[in-house]
Coordinates of C-alpha atoms in Angstrom, one line a residue:
X123 CA 11.6 -9.0 24.0
X124 CA 13.6 -7.4 21.8
X125 CA 12.6 -3.9 22.9
X126 CA 13.3 -5.3 26.8
X127 CA 16.7 -6.2 25.8
X128 CA 17.4 -2.6 24.3
X129 CA 16.0 -1.1 27.4
X130 CA 18.5 -3.1 29.5
X131 CA 21.3 -2.0 27.3
X132 CA 22.6 1.3 29.7
X133 CA 24.0 2.5 26.3
X134 CA 21.2 2.5 24.3
X135 CA 19.0 3.6 27.1
X136 CA 21.3 6.9 27.2
X137 CA 21.2 7.5 23.5
X138 CA 17.5 7.0 23.7
X139 CA 17.4 9.4 26.3
X140 CA 19.7 11.8 25.0
X141 CA 18.1 12.1 21.9
X142 CA 14.5 12.7 23.6
X143 CA 16.0 15.2 25.7
X144 CA 17.1 17.0 22.7
X145 CA 14.1 16.7 20.9
X146 CA 12.3 17.9 24.0
X147 CA 14.6 20.6 24.3
X148 CA 13.9 21.5 20.8
X149 CA 9.9 21.8 21.0
X150 CA 10.4 23.7 24.1
X151 CA 12.3 26.4 22.3
X152 CA 9.6 26.4 19.8
X153 CA 6.9 26.5 22.1
X154 CA 9.1 29.6 23.9
X155 CA 8.8 31.3 20.6
X156 CA 5.2 30.4 19.9
X157 CA 4.6 31.8 23.5
X158 CA 6.5 35.1 22.9
X159 CA 4.6 35.2 19.8
X160 CA 1.3 34.9 21.4
X161 CA 2.5 37.5 24.2
X162 CA 3.0 39.8 21.0
X163 CA -0.4 39.3 19.7
X164 CA -2.2 40.0 23.1
X165 CA 0.1 43.3 23.1
X166 CA -1.1 44.2 19.8
X167 CA -4.7 43.5 20.2
X168 CA -4.3 45.8 23.5
X169 CA -2.5 48.2 21.7
X170 CA -5.4 48.6 18.7
X171 CA -8.3 47.9 21.2
X172 CA -6.7 50.7 23.8
X173 CA -6.5 53.1 20.7
X174 CA -10.0 52.5 19.8
X175 CA -11.1 53.3 23.2
X176 CA -9.4 56.7 23.2
X177 CA -10.6 57.7 19.9
X178 CA -13.9 57.1 21.2
X179 CA -13.4 59.1 24.2
X180 CA -12.2 62.1 22.0
X181 CA -15.4 61.8 20.1
X182 CA -17.6 61.7 23.4
X183 CA -15.9 64.9 24.8
X184 CA -16.7 66.8 21.4
X185 CA -20.3 65.8 22.1
X186 CA -20.3 66.9 25.5
X187 CA -18.9 70.2 24.3
X188 CA -21.3 70.5 21.6
X189 CA -24.4 69.6 23.9
X190 CA -23.2 72.6 26.3
X191 CA -22.6 74.5 23.9
X192 CA -26.3 74.3 22.5
X193 CA -27.5 74.1 25.9
X194 CA -25.8 77.3 26.7
X195 CA -27.6 78.9 23.3
X196 CA -30.7 77.6 24.1
X197 CA -31.2 78.5 28.0
X198 CA -28.6 81.2 28.0
X199 CA -27.3 79.4 31.5
X200 CA -23.7 80.2 32.1
X201 CA -23.4 77.2 34.1
X202 CA -23.0 75.3 31.1
X203 CA -19.7 77.1 30.6
X204 CA -18.2 76.2 33.5
X205 CA -15.6 73.5 34.5
X206 CA -13.0 74.7 32.1
X207 CA -14.9 74.9 29.0
X208 CA -13.6 75.0 25.8
X209 CA -10.4 73.9 27.5
X210 CA -8.6 71.0 25.5
X211 CA -6.6 69.4 28.4
X212 CA -8.7 66.2 28.6
X213 CA -8.7 65.9 24.9
X214 CA -5.1 66.5 24.7
X215 CA -4.6 64.0 27.2
X216 CA -6.1 61.6 25.2
X217 CA -4.0 62.6 22.2
X218 CA -0.7 62.0 24.1
X219 CA -1.9 58.9 25.0
X220 CA -3.1 58.0 21.6
X221 CA 0.2 59.2 20.0
X222 CA 2.1 57.0 22.4
X223 CA 0.0 54.0 20.9
X224 CA 0.5 54.6 17.3
X225 CA 4.2 55.7 17.8
X226 CA 5.2 52.4 15.8
X227 CA 2.7 52.8 13.3
X228 CA 3.6 55.8 10.2
X229 CA 0.0 55.6 8.8
X230 CA -1.9 55.8 12.3
X231 CA 0.6 58.7 13.2
X232 CA -0.5 60.7 9.9
X233 CA -4.0 59.8 10.7
X234 CA -3.8 61.4 14.4
X235 CA -1.8 64.7 13.1
X236 CA -4.9 65.1 11.0
X237 CA -7.4 64.6 13.9
X238 CA -5.4 67.5 15.8
X239 CA -6.2 69.4 12.8
X240 CA -9.7 68.8 12.7
X241 CA -9.9 68.8 16.7
X242 CA -8.4 72.6 16.5
X243 CA -10.6 73.7 13.9
X244 CA -13.6 72.2 15.6
X245 CA -12.6 74.5 18.8
X246 CA -12.1 77.3 16.4
X247 CA -15.8 77.0 15.5
X248 CA -16.8 76.5 19.1
X249 CA -15.4 79.3 20.1
X250 CA -16.8 81.4 17.1
X251 CA -20.3 80.2 18.0
X252 CA -19.9 81.1 21.3
X253 CA -19.0 84.4 20.4
X254 CA -21.9 85.0 18.6
X255 CA -24.6 83.6 21.3
X256 CA -22.9 86.1 23.8
X257 CA -23.2 88.9 21.8
X258 CA -25.7 91.7 22.9
X259 CA -27.7 91.3 19.4
X260 CA -27.1 87.9 18.0
X261 CA -27.7 87.2 14.6
X262 CA -30.0 84.2 14.4
X263 CA -29.1 83.5 10.6
X264 CA -25.4 84.0 11.2
X265 CA -25.6 81.8 14.1
X266 CA -27.7 79.2 12.7
X267 CA -25.3 78.9 9.8
X268 CA -22.4 78.6 12.4
X269 CA -24.7 75.4 13.9
X270 CA -25.0 74.2 10.8
X271 CA -21.3 74.4 9.5
X272 CA -20.4 73.1 13.0
X273 CA -22.6 70.1 12.7
X274 CA -21.5 69.4 9.3
X275 CA -18.0 69.6 10.4
X276 CA -18.6 67.4 13.6
X277 CA -20.0 64.8 11.2
X278 CA -16.7 64.5 9.0
X279 CA -14.8 64.5 11.9
X280 CA -16.9 61.6 13.6
X281 CA -16.6 59.6 10.0
X282 CA -13.0 60.1 9.9
X283 CA -12.4 59.0 13.4
X284 CA -14.8 56.1 12.7
X285 CA -12.7 55.5 9.4
X286 CA -9.5 55.2 11.6
X287 CA -11.4 53.1 14.3
X288 CA -12.5 50.8 11.7
X289 CA -9.1 50.5 10.7
X290 CA -8.1 49.6 14.0
X291 CA -10.7 47.1 14.6
X292 CA -9.9 45.3 11.1
X293 CA -6.6 45.1 12.7
X294 CA -7.6 43.5 15.8
X295 CA -9.7 40.9 13.5
X296 CA -6.3 40.3 11.9
X297 CA -4.3 40.1 15.2
X298 CA -6.8 37.8 16.6
X299 CA -7.0 35.2 13.6
X300 CA -3.2 35.2 13.8
X301 CA -3.7 34.8 17.4
X302 CA -5.9 31.7 17.1
X303 CA -3.7 30.0 14.6
X304 CA -0.6 30.5 17.1
X305 CA -2.8 29.1 19.6
X306 CA -3.4 25.9 18.1
X307 CA 0.4 25.7 17.0
X308 CA 1.2 26.2 20.5
X309 CA -1.3 23.7 22.1
X310 CA 0.3 21.2 19.4
X311 CA 3.5 22.0 20.4
X312 CA 2.5 21.9 24.1
X313 CA 0.9 18.1 23.5
X314 CA 4.0 17.0 21.8
X315 CA 6.1 18.4 24.8
X316 CA 3.7 16.8 27.4
X317 CA 3.9 13.4 25.2
X318 CA 8.0 13.3 25.0
X319 CA 8.0 14.6 28.6
X320 CA 5.9 11.2 29.6
X321 CA 8.3 9.0 27.0
X322 CA 11.2 10.5 29.2
X323 CA 9.4 9.5 32.3
X324 CA 8.5 6.2 31.1
X325 CA 12.5 5.5 30.1
X326 CA 13.8 6.9 33.3
X327 CA 11.3 5.6 35.8
X328 CA 9.7 2.7 34.2
X329 CA 9.1 1.0 37.7
X330 CA 7.5 4.2 39.5
X331 CA 4.3 3.4 41.2
X332 CA 1.6 4.4 39.2
X333 CA -0.3 5.9 42.0
X334 CA 2.8 8.4 42.9
X335 CA 2.6 9.3 39.0
X336 CA -1.2 10.2 39.4
X337 CA -0.8 12.0 42.5
X338 CA 2.0 14.2 40.8
X339 CA -0.5 15.2 38.0
X340 CA -3.1 15.9 40.3
X341 CA -1.0 18.3 42.3
X342 CA 0.1 20.0 39.4
X343 CA -3.4 20.6 38.2
X344 CA -4.2 21.4 41.4
X345 CA -1.2 24.3 41.5
X346 CA -2.6 25.2 38.0
X347 CA -5.9 25.7 39.3
X348 CA -4.9 27.7 42.4
X349 CA -2.8 30.2 39.9
X350 CA -5.7 30.4 37.7
X351 CA -7.9 31.5 40.7
X352 CA -5.6 34.0 41.5
X353 CA -5.3 35.2 38.2
X354 CA -9.1 35.6 38.0
X355 CA -9.3 37.2 41.4
X356 CA -6.8 40.0 40.1
X357 CA -9.0 40.1 37.0
X358 CA -12.3 40.1 38.8
X359 CA -11.4 42.4 41.5
X360 CA -12.8 40.0 44.1
X361 CA -10.4 38.1 47.4
X362 CA -12.0 34.7 49.0
X363 CA -11.6 34.2 52.5
X364 CA -12.4 31.4 54.8
X365 CA -12.6 30.3 58.6
X366 CA -12.9 27.0 60.4
X367 CA -15.1 27.1 62.6
X368 CA -13.6 23.9 64.5
X369 CA -10.0 25.9 65.0
X370 CA -11.4 29.1 64.8
X371 CA -8.8 30.0 62.1
X372 CA -9.2 32.5 59.3
X373 CA -7.6 32.1 55.8
X374 CA -7.5 35.5 53.3
X375 CA -6.2 35.2 49.7
X376 CA -3.7 37.5 48.2
X377 CA -6.1 39.5 46.5
X378 CA -8.3 40.1 49.6
X379 CA -5.3 42.3 51.0
X380 CA -4.9 43.7 47.6
X381 CA -8.3 45.3 47.9
X382 CA -7.7 46.6 51.5
X383 CA -4.6 48.3 49.6
X384 CA -1.9 46.4 51.8
X385 CA 0.6 43.7 51.0
X386 CA -0.5 40.3 50.8
X387 CA -0.1 38.5 54.0
X388 CA 1.0 41.8 55.9
X389 CA -1.0 40.7 59.0
X390 CA -2.4 37.8 60.5
X391 CA -5.8 37.1 59.2
X392 CA -8.4 37.3 61.8
X393 CA -11.9 38.9 62.7
X394 CA -10.1 41.6 64.6
X395 CA -7.8 42.1 62.1
X396 CA -9.9 43.1 59.6
X397 CA -12.1 45.2 61.8
X398 CA -9.8 47.7 61.8
X399 CA -10.6 48.5 58.0
X400 CA -14.1 48.3 58.6
X401 CA -16.4 51.9 58.6
X402 CA -16.9 52.6 62.2
X403 CA -20.5 53.1 61.3
X404 CA -20.6 49.3 59.6
X405 CA -18.3 47.7 62.2
X406 CA -21.0 46.4 64.7
X407 CA -23.4 45.4 62.3
X408 CA -21.1 43.4 60.2
X409 CA -19.5 41.8 63.1
X410 CA -23.0 40.7 64.4
X411 CA -23.9 39.4 61.0
X412 CA -21.2 37.4 60.5
X413 CA -20.9 36.0 64.4
X414 CA -24.5 35.2 64.0
X415 CA -24.3 33.4 61.0
X416 CA -21.5 30.9 62.3
X417 CA -23.9 29.8 64.9
X418 CA -26.8 29.3 62.6
X419 CA -24.7 28.1 59.5
X420 CA -26.9 30.7 57.5
X421 CA -25.3 32.3 54.4
X422 CA -24.5 35.8 54.4
X423 CA -24.7 38.7 52.1
X424 CA -23.5 41.5 53.7
X425 CA -22.9 45.2 51.9
X426 CA -20.2 47.5 54.0
X427 CA -17.4 49.9 53.8
X428 CA -13.7 49.8 54.0
X429 CA -11.6 52.6 55.0
X430 CA -8.5 52.0 53.3
X431 CA -4.8 53.2 54.5
X432 CA -4.9 56.0 51.8
X433 CA -8.1 57.4 53.4
X434 CA -10.0 56.5 50.4
X435 CA -13.6 54.9 51.4
X436 CA -14.6 51.5 49.3
X437 CA -17.9 49.9 49.0
X438 CA -17.8 45.8 49.3
X439 CA -19.9 43.2 49.0
X440 CA -19.2 40.4 51.6
X441 CA -21.1 36.8 50.5
X442 CA -20.7 33.5 52.5
X443 CA -21.7 30.2 52.8
X444 CA -20.8 27.1 54.9
X445 CA -19.1 23.7 53.4
X446 CA -17.7 20.6 55.4
X447 CA -14.0 20.2 54.2
X448 CA -12.5 16.5 53.8
X449 CA -12.1 16.0 57.8
X450 CA -15.8 16.6 58.2
X451 CA -14.7 20.1 59.8
X452 CA -17.6 23.0 59.1
X453 CA -16.0 25.7 57.4
X454 CA -16.9 29.1 56.0
X455 CA -16.0 30.2 53.0
X456 CA -16.8 33.5 51.0
X457 CA -15.7 36.2 48.9
X458 CA -15.4 39.9 48.9
X459 CA -15.7 42.3 45.9
X460 CA -15.4 45.9 45.4
X461 CA -18.8 47.4 44.6
X462 CA -17.7 51.2 44.7
X463 CA -17.8 51.9 41.1
X464 CA -21.5 50.0 40.7
X465 CA -22.6 51.9 44.0
X466 CA -21.7 55.0 42.5
X467 CA -23.5 54.8 39.9
X468 CA -26.5 53.5 41.4
X469 CA -26.4 57.0 43.6
X470 CA -26.4 58.5 40.1
X471 CA -29.4 57.0 38.6
X472 CA -31.1 57.6 41.9
X473 CA -30.3 61.1 41.7
X474 CA -31.2 61.2 37.7
X475 CA -34.4 59.3 38.8
X476 CA -35.4 62.0 41.0
X477 CA -34.6 64.7 38.5
X478 CA -36.6 63.0 36.3
X479 CA -39.6 62.5 38.8
X480 CA -39.3 66.4 39.4
X481 CA -39.4 66.9 35.7
X482 CA -42.3 64.9 35.0
X483 CA -44.1 66.5 38.0
X484 CA -43.1 70.2 36.6
X485 CA -44.6 68.8 33.2
X486 CA -47.5 67.5 34.8
X487 CA -48.2 70.9 36.5
X488 CA -47.7 72.8 33.4
X489 CA -50.2 70.5 31.6
X490 CA -52.9 71.3 34.4
X491 CA -52.4 74.6 34.5
X492 CA -52.6 74.7 30.4
X493 CA -55.8 72.6 30.1
X494 CA -57.4 74.1 33.3
X495 CA -56.3 77.3 34.8
X496 CA -55.4 79.2 31.4
X497 CA -58.2 77.8 29.3
X498 CA -60.9 78.6 32.4
X499 CA -60.4 82.6 32.3
X500 CA -60.0 82.3 28.5
X501 CA -63.5 80.7 28.0
X502 CA -64.7 83.9 30.2
X503 CA -63.0 86.0 27.8
X504 CA -64.7 84.3 24.9
X505 CA -68.2 84.0 26.5
X506 CA -68.1 88.1 27.6
X507 CA -66.9 88.5 23.7
X508 CA -70.4 86.6 22.3
X509 CA -72.2 88.4 24.8
X510 CA -70.9 92.3 23.8
X511 CA -71.1 91.1 20.2
X512 CA -74.6 89.9 20.7
X513 CA -75.8 92.8 22.6
X514 CA -73.7 95.8 22.6
X515 CA -72.0 95.6 19.0
X516 CA -74.2 98.4 17.6
X517 CA -73.2 100.6 20.4
X518 CA -69.7 100.4 19.2
X519 CA -67.4 102.6 16.8
X520 CA -66.3 101.3 13.6
X521 CA -62.9 101.7 14.9
X522 CA -64.3 99.7 18.4
X523 CA -65.6 97.2 16.2
X524 CA -62.3 96.5 14.4
X525 CA -60.5 96.5 18.0
X526 CA -63.2 94.0 18.8
X527 CA -62.7 91.7 16.2
X528 CA -59.0 91.5 16.8
X529 CA -59.3 90.6 20.5
X530 CA -61.8 87.7 19.5
X531 CA -59.3 86.5 16.8
X532 CA -56.3 86.8 19.4
X533 CA -58.7 84.9 22.2
X534 CA -59.2 82.0 19.5
X535 CA -55.4 81.9 18.4
X536 CA -54.9 81.5 22.2
X537 CA -57.1 78.5 22.6
X538 CA -55.9 77.1 19.7
X539 CA -52.2 77.2 21.1
X540 CA -53.3 76.0 24.7
X541 CA -54.8 72.9 22.9
X542 CA -51.7 72.4 20.7
X543 CA -49.5 72.6 24.0
X544 CA -51.7 70.0 25.6
X545 CA -51.7 67.7 23.0
X546 CA -47.9 68.1 22.7
X547 CA -47.6 67.2 26.2
X548 CA -49.9 64.1 25.6
X549 CA -47.2 62.8 23.0
X550 CA -44.5 63.4 25.5
X551 CA -46.2 61.9 29.0
X552 CA -49.2 60.0 27.6
X553 CA -49.8 56.1 28.5
X554 CA -48.0 54.4 25.6
X555 CA -50.2 51.5 24.8
X556 CA -49.6 49.5 21.7
X557 CA -52.7 47.9 20.2
X558 CA -53.5 46.3 16.8
X559 CA -55.1 49.1 14.8
X560 CA -57.0 49.1 11.2
X561 CA -55.5 52.2 9.6
X562 CA -58.5 52.4 7.3
X563 CA -60.9 52.4 10.1
X564 CA -58.9 55.1 12.0
X565 CA -58.6 57.5 8.9
X566 CA -62.3 57.2 7.8
X567 CA -63.0 58.2 11.1
X568 CA -60.7 61.4 11.1
X569 CA -62.0 62.2 7.7
X570 CA -65.8 61.9 9.5
X571 CA -64.6 64.2 12.1
X572 CA -63.0 67.0 9.9
X573 CA -66.0 66.9 7.4
X574 CA -66.5 70.3 7.9
X575 CA -63.6 71.8 7.3
X576 CA -63.3 69.4 4.1
X577 CA -66.2 70.4 3.0
X578 CA -65.6 74.4 3.7
X579 CA -62.5 73.7 1.3
X580 CA -64.5 71.5 -1.0
X581 CA -61.6 68.9 -0.8
X582 CA -61.5 65.3 -2.4
X583 CA -59.8 62.7 -0.2
X584 CA -58.7 59.2 -1.4
X585 CA -57.8 56.8 0.7
X586 CA -56.1 53.4 -0.4
X587 CA -55.5 50.2 1.4
X588 CA -53.7 50.9 4.6
X589 CA -52.1 48.2 6.9
X590 CA -53.0 47.1 10.4
X591 CA -50.4 48.2 12.6
X592 CA -49.7 47.7 16.3
X593 CA -49.7 51.6 17.5
X594 CA -50.5 53.8 19.9
X595 CA -54.2 54.2 18.7
X596 CA -55.0 57.7 20.1
X597 CA -51.7 59.2 18.9
X598 CA -52.0 57.8 15.3
X599 CA -55.3 59.3 15.4
X600 CA -53.6 62.7 16.8
X601 CA -51.3 62.3 13.8
X602 CA -53.7 62.1 11.0
X603 CA -56.0 65.1 12.4
X604 CA -52.7 67.3 12.0
X605 CA -51.5 66.3 8.5
X606 CA -55.1 66.3 7.2
X607 CA -55.6 69.3 8.8
X608 CA -52.4 70.9 7.7
X609 CA -53.1 70.0 4.1
X610 CA -56.4 71.4 4.2
X611 CA -55.2 75.0 5.7
X612 CA -52.3 75.0 3.2
X613 CA -54.4 74.3 -0.1
X614 CA -54.5 76.8 -3.1
X615 CA -57.3 79.6 -3.1
X616 CA -59.9 78.8 -5.5
X617 CA -58.3 75.3 -6.3
X618 CA -60.2 72.4 -4.6
X619 CA -57.7 70.4 -2.4
X620 CA -56.7 66.8 -3.6
X621 CA -55.4 64.7 -0.7
X622 CA -54.2 61.3 -1.3
X623 CA -53.4 59.0 1.9
X624 CA -52.0 55.2 0.7
X625 CA -49.3 53.0 1.5
X626 CA -46.4 52.0 -1.2
X627 CA -42.9 50.0 -0.9
X628 CA -40.0 51.5 0.2
X629 CA -37.5 52.6 -2.1
X630 CA -33.8 51.6 -1.6
X631 CA -32.4 55.0 -1.3
X632 CA -34.5 55.8 1.4
X633 CA -32.5 55.9 4.4
X634 CA -32.7 56.6 8.6
X635 CA -29.8 58.3 10.2
X636 CA -27.4 56.8 7.3
X637 CA -29.1 53.8 7.7
X638 CA -31.3 51.9 5.2
X639 CA -34.7 50.9 5.8
X640 CA -36.5 47.9 4.2
X641 CA -40.0 46.6 3.7
X642 CA -39.2 43.8 6.1
X643 CA -39.0 46.0 9.2
X644 CA -41.2 49.5 8.3
X645 CA -44.7 50.3 6.7
X646 CA -44.4 53.5 4.4
X647 CA -47.9 55.6 4.6
X648 CA -48.0 58.8 2.5
X649 CA -50.2 61.7 2.8
X650 CA -50.1 63.7 -0.6
X651 CA -51.9 67.1 -1.5
X652 CA -51.7 69.9 -4.1
X653 CA -51.4 72.7 -1.6
X654 CA -49.2 75.4 -1.8
X655 CA -46.1 73.4 -0.9
X656 CA -42.7 75.2 0.3
X657 CA -38.9 75.1 -0.8
X658 CA -37.5 71.5 0.1
X659 CA -34.9 73.5 2.0
X660 CA -37.5 74.0 4.7
X661 CA -38.1 70.6 5.0
X662 CA -36.4 69.8 8.6
X663 CA -37.7 73.3 9.8
X664 CA -41.2 72.6 9.6
X665 CA -40.7 69.8 12.6
X666 CA -39.6 72.5 15.1
X667 CA -41.7 73.3 17.9
X668 CA -43.4 76.9 16.8
X669 CA -41.8 77.2 13.5
X670 CA -44.4 78.2 10.6
X671 CA -43.3 79.1 7.0
X672 CA -46.4 80.9 6.1
X673 CA -47.4 83.6 8.7
X674 CA -49.9 85.6 6.2
X675 CA -53.3 86.3 8.1
X676 CA -55.1 83.8 5.8
X677 CA -53.1 80.8 7.3
X678 CA -53.9 80.4 11.3
X679 CA -51.6 78.0 13.4
X680 CA -49.4 78.1 16.4
X681 CA -46.2 76.0 14.6
X682 CA -46.8 72.9 17.0
X683 CA -49.1 70.7 14.6
X684 CA -46.2 69.1 12.6
X685 CA -43.8 68.7 15.8
X686 CA -46.5 67.1 17.2
X687 CA -46.8 64.8 14.6
X688 CA -42.9 64.2 14.6
X689 CA -43.0 63.1 18.3
X690 CA -45.8 60.7 17.8
X691 CA -43.6 59.1 15.1
X692 CA -40.5 58.8 17.4
X693 CA -42.8 57.4 19.9
X694 CA -43.3 54.5 17.7
X695 CA -39.8 54.2 17.3
X696 CA -40.2 55.5 13.3
X697 CA -39.4 58.6 11.4
X698 CA -41.4 61.1 9.2
X699 CA -39.9 62.9 6.0
X700 CA -41.5 65.6 3.4
X701 CA -40.8 66.5 0.2
X702 CA -42.5 69.8 -1.3
X703 CA -42.3 72.0 -4.4
X704 CA -43.9 75.7 -4.3
X705 CA -47.2 75.6 -5.9
X706 CA -47.1 71.9 -6.7
X707 CA -48.0 70.3 -3.2
X708 CA -46.2 68.6 -0.4
X709 CA -45.9 64.6 0.4
X710 CA -45.3 63.5 4.2
X711 CA -44.0 60.1 4.3
X712 CA -44.3 58.3 7.7
X713 CA -42.2 55.1 8.5
X714 CA -43.8 52.9 11.4
X715 CA -42.1 49.9 12.3
X716 CA -43.5 46.6 11.6
X717 CA -42.6 45.3 15.0
X718 CA -43.6 47.6 17.8

């Protein structure tokens, strides 16, 4: 009753209302400041994110140039050097954008300046390498050294750029954290603002009808949702439309017009007005599908093309369905969204798939040639060599026997090479069926298959407990055959070969692509021998196709065996490493994931 008396006093009411309005004005100013701060946070986050993206683009362009240069060195195909090869125009555009983004950040300006110096030097390395590759008699050692220098410099540049990217990422995290705090404060301010506004309404319009008040709130919410939906259309790149089947009236959203590159509401919405934008080849199909759906009430999903006023062609997906409005009238509503980028990517994927299919067919053809067409005449050569040696050997001169022996050796080398090529192609294209495999049983079977070679070398092979792993069984069998054969081949003269095969724990220092591996994720299997070994600096070279460190007559081989091993391990998402010392022996470490 005391409150009612104060409320009826107009002077008291005016004072209370004035105080409330002042307080609301203060809260509103605080809220406005918070909104400005939020906007600033969003801008800073966007700036840092865009800086990261531009830096990633720079690295991507450097990688493309490096790939093209390596492809040219390997294939000598000038097509890799076309399209303004080694021009820095695109990178300079990225750097200009980065300069603008970091204009207010002295520390980042210094980083960008350093990045420009690194890029200049990287392009100098590109040019030096290209000149070496294009020379009439390129020195492979110098070229390889230059490529190695380029690789190391690229890695250093990547580390520098990723350090900058990570710094920008840390900045984004800080801004995000601040943004969250500011957002919470703004919510509280907004809440207080709403509460005080409601209090003023209660003081000012105490007798106002509750239904009208609820209607106003609903209307405000509807407007907010409408604005939100319009913004969502812009962000998502789609526009909505509807057609009332009773009144035959069409409605297009503002962003529907924007998809057509025209101003919102620049023409009256109708089927005829939109048809002028549809590609002539699609117009009849789209119109028939739409009109038929209006009769059957069946949802539609149509992909077609728009011809925009600029002449550009845009691929659009239009999806529509039927609902009843509040008046019980049937209305078809739908959305159109731009599929141009997705459609182009699909075309690119299809083209890539066709190319891959063609390459696979060529590989298959090559495999057939190697495994059948080439081996058939080789078998005949070896057969006639055996017959001549058996029946005509005494008729040959001593020199002829030497020549004939060389022919037989060359034919056998060729057969070994063909077999290795077939095995290598199997690791690339073969069926990759993973199955639980007991490596102890598999290795014992391999040892049994190689028993004659083992006896010839008087070798001793010890096998410790090996795990059961989910692998491609026939490939892992080939892996152990190649590694054991390699140890037997390169054993010391007059020294019995000692080969140990065992599983061991992974050490902390062991890494893969700069990432540590652990016993939780990988098995480590070791094949250790006491052979002739090699210098550790050649550890990576021995896994390259056709690379051999020992070329003496006593060491046969094609240079494919260890390349096959590397391919097999990579097929299992693992990796292989080797440590070696001349005249001491070699130790091959195979890392296979525990989960296939």
